[in-house]
Short mmCIF file of C-alpha atoms in Angstrom, two decimals:
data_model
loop_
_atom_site.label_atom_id
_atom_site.label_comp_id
_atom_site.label_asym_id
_atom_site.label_seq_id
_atom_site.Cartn_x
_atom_site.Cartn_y
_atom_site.Cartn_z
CA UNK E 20 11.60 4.23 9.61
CA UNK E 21 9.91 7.97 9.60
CA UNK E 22 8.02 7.41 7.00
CA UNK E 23 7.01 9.74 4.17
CA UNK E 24 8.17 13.13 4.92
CA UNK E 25 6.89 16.37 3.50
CA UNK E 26 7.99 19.90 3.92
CA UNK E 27 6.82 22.20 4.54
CA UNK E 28 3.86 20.99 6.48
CA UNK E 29 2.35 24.83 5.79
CA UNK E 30 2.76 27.05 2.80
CA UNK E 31 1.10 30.44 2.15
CA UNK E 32 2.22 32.29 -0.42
CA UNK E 33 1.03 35.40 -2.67
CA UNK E 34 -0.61 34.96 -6.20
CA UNK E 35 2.24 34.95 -8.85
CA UNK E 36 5.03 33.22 -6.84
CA UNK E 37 6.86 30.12 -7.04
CA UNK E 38 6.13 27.12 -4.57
CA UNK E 39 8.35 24.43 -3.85
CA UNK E 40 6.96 20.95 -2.31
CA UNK E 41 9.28 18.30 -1.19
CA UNK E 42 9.15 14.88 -0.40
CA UNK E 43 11.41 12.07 0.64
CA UNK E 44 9.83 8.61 0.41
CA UNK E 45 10.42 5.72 2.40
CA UNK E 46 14.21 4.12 1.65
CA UNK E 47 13.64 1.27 -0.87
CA UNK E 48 10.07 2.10 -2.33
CA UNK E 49 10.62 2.58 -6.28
CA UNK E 50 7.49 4.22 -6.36
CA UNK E 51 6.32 7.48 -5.82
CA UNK E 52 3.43 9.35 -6.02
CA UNK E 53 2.10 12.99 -5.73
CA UNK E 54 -1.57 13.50 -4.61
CA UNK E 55 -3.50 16.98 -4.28
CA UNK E 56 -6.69 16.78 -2.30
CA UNK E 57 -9.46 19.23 -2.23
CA UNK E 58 -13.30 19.39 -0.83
CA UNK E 59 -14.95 19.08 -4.13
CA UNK E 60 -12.86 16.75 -5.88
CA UNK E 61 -11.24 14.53 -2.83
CA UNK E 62 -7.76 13.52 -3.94
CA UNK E 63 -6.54 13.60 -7.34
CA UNK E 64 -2.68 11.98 -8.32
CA UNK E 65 -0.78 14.15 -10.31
CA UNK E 66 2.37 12.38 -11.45
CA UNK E 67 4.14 9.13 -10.12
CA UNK E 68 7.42 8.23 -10.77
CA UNK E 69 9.18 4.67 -10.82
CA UNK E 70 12.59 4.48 -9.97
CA UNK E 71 13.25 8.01 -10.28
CA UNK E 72 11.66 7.81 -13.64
CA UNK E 73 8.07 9.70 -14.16
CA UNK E 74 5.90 7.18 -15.61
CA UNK E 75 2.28 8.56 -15.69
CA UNK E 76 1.62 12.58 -15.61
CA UNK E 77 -1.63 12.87 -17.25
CA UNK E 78 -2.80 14.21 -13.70
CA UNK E 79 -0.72 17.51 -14.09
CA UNK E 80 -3.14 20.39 -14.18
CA UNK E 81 -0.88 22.90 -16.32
CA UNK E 82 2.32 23.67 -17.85
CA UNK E 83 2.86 26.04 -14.23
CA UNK E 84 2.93 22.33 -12.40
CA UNK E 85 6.54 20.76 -12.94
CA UNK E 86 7.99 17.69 -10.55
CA UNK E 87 11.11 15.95 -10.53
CA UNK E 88 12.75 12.83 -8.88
CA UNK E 89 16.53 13.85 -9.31
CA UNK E 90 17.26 10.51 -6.65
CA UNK E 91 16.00 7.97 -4.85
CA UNK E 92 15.28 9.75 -1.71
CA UNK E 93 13.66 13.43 -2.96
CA UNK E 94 11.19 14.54 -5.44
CA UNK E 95 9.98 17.97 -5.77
CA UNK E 96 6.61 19.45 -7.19
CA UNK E 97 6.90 22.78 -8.10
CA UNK E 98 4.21 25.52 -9.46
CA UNK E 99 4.77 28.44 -11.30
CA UNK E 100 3.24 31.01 -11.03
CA UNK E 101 1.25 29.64 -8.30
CA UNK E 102 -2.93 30.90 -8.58
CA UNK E 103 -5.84 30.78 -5.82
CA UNK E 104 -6.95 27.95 -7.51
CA UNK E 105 -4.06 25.82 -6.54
CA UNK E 106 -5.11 25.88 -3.03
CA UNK E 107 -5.14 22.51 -1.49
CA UNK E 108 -3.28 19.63 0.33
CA UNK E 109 -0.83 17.84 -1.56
CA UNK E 110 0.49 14.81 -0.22
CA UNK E 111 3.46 12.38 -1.34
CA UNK E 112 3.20 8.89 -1.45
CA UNK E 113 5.75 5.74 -1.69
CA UNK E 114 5.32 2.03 -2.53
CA UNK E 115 7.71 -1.13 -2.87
CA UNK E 116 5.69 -2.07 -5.54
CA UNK E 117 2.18 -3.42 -6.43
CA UNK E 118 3.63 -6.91 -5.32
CA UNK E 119 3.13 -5.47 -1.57
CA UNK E 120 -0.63 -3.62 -2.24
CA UNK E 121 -2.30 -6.92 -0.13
CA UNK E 122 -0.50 -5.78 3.14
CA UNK E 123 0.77 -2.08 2.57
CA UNK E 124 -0.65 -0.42 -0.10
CA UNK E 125 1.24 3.18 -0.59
CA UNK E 126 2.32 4.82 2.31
CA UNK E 127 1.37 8.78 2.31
CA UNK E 128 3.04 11.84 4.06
CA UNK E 129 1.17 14.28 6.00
CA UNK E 130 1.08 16.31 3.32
CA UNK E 131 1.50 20.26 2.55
CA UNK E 132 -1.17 22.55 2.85
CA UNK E 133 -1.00 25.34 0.49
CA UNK E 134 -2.77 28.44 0.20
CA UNK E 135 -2.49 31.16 -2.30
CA UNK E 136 -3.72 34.25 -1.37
CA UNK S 23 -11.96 6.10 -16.86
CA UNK S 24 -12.22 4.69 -13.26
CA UNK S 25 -14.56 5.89 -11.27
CA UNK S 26 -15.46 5.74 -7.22
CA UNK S 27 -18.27 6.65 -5.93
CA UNK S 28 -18.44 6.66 -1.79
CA UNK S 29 -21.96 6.94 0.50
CA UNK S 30 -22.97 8.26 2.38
CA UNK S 31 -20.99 11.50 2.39
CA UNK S 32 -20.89 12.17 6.09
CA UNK S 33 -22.25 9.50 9.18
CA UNK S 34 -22.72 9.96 12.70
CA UNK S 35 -23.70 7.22 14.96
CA UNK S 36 -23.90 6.26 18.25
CA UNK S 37 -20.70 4.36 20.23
CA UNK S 38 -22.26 0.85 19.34
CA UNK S 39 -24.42 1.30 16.71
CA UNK S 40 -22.90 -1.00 13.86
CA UNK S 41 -23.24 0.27 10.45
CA UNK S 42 -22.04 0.36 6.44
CA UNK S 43 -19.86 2.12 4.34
CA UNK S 44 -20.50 2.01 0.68
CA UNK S 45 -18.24 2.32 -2.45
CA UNK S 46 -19.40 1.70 -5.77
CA UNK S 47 -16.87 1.51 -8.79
CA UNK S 48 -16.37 1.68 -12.46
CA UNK S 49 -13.12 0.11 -13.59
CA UNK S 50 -11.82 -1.96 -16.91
CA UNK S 51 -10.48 -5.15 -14.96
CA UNK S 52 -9.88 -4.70 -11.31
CA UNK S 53 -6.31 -4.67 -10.20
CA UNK S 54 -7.78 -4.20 -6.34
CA UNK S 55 -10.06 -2.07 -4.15
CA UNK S 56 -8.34 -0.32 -1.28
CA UNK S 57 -9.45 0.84 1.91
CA UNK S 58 -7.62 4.25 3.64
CA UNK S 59 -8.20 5.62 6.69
CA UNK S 60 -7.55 9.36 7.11
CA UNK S 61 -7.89 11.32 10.19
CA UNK S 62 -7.56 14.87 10.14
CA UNK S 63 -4.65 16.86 9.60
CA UNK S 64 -2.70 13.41 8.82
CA UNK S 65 -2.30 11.77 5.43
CA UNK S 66 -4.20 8.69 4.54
CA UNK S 67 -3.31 5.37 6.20
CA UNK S 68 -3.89 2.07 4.74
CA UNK S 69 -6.52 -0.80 5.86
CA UNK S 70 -7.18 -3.59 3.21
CA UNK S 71 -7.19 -4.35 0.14
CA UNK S 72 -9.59 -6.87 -1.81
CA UNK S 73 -8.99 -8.23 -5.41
CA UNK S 74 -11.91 -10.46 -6.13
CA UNK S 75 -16.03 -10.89 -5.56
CA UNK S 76 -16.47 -12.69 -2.46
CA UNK S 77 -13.46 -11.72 -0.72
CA UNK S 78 -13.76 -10.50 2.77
CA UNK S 79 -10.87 -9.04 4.88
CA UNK S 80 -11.48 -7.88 8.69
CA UNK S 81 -9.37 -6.06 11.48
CA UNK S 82 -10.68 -5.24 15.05
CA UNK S 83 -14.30 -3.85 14.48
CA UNK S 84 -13.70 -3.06 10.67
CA UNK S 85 -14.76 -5.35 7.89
CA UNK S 86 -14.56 -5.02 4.22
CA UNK S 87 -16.02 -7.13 1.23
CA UNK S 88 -16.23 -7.21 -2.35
CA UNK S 89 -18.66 -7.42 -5.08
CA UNK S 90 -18.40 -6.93 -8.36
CA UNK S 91 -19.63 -3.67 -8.89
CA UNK S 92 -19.02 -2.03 -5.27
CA UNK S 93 -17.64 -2.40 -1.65
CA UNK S 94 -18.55 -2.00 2.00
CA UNK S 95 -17.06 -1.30 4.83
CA UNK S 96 -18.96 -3.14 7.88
CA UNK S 97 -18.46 -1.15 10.98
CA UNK S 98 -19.03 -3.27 14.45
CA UNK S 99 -19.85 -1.85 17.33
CA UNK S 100 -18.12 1.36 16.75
CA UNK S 101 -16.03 3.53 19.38
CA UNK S 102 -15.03 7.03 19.17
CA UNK S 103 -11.67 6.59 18.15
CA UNK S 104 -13.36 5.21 14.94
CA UNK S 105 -14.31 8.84 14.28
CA UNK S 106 -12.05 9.56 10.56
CA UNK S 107 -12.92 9.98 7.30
CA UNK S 108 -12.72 6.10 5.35
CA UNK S 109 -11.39 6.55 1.96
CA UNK S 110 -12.39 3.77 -1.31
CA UNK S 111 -10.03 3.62 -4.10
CA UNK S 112 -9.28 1.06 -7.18
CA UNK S 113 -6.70 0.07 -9.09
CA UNK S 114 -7.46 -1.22 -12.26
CA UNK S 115 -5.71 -2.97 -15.41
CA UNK S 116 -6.32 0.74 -18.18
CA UNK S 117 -5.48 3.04 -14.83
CA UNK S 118 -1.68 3.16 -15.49
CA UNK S 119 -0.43 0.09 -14.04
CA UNK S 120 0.65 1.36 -10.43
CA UNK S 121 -1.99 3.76 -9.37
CA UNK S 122 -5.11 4.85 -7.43
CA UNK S 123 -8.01 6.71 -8.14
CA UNK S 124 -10.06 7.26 -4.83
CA UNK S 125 -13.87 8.59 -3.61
CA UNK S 126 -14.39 11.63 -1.93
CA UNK S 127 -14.52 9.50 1.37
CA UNK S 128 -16.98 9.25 3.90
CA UNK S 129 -16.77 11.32 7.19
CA UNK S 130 -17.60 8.96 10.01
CA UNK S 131 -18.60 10.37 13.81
CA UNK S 132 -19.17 8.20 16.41
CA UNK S 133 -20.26 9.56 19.47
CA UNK S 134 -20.48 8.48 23.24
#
């Protein structure tokens, strides 16, 4: 399996505009989970979805921060309009379930580094 | 709210010199305490997890136990490929059911 993957792997992008993460998890993990990670406040979850279904998305900063899980295998974070602020590593996430967290635990991607500039 | 706590924020020892990791939580009925590896550039990478006092879970020079009110992460003999940033986080009954709230880590450098 190839794991979580993320694209892009680098994103720069000019105050104002839209930005578009993606993520496909791992075939056959219901969950999935979207993480930002920063210096001062180490990583934060956002939203995570259960079979394609967001379940908790208290995490979301602001209306500009929008995700969806239209299928099994893609979700999508997007922000608009994108500030400095924003600046940070997000990474995706999948798990079977929390049946599997004594030998797995969630598996993350390598994440997308944004900056907004 | 959960809450992790992780110290020291940064180590650096020498290839050999065994030391501890220490995570301290706040949680409403512990669901588990995980243990990430992350190494830079890469997303984090999963080591244990522990669900009760007492427990103690070990792989090659890493070992983890469990109190009730914090963790540690026993380091062995340490070699520089050890060098990463070790990341605490907790899943607990109020947190949402599925998910994890982590520490800010602590950046470990072993040298030769």
């Amino acid at each position: 399996d190839a794991g979580v993957i993320q694209s892009p792997r680098h994103e720069v992008t000019e105050m104002g505009q839209e930005v578009t993460l993606r993520c496909k998890p791992i075939s056959g993990h219901d969950y999935l989970f979207w993480y930002r990670q920063t210096m001062m406040r180490g990583l934060e979850l956002l939203i995570y979805f259960n079979n394609n279904v967001p379940i908790d998305d208290s995490g979301m900063p602001e209306d500009r921060f929008s995700a969806k899980m239209p299928n099994a295998s893609f979700s999508t974070l997007k922000i608009q309009p994108s500030e400095p602020r924003d600046s940070a590593v997000y990474f995706c996430a999948s798990s079977p379930g929390p049946w599997t967290d004594t030998n797995y635990g969630y598996t993350f991607g390598s994440g997308t580094r944004l900056t907004v500039v | 709210e959960d809450q992790v706590t992780q110290s020291p924020e940064a180590l650096r020892l020498q290839e050999g010199e065994s030391s501890s990791l220490n995570c301290s939580y706040t949680v409403s009925g512990l669901r588990g305490l995980f243990w990430y590896r992350q190494d830079p550039g890469k997303g984090p990478e999963f080591l244990f997890t522990l669900y009760s006092a007492g427990e103690e879970k070990e792989k090659e020079r890493l070992k983890a136990t469990l109190t009730k009110k914090e963790s540690f992460l026993h380091i062995t003999a340490p070699k520089p490929e050890d060098s990463a940033t070790y990341l605490c986080a907790v899943k607990s009954i109020t947190g949402g059911g599925n998910k994890l709230t982590f520490g800010t880590g602590t950046q470990l450098k072993v040298e030769l």
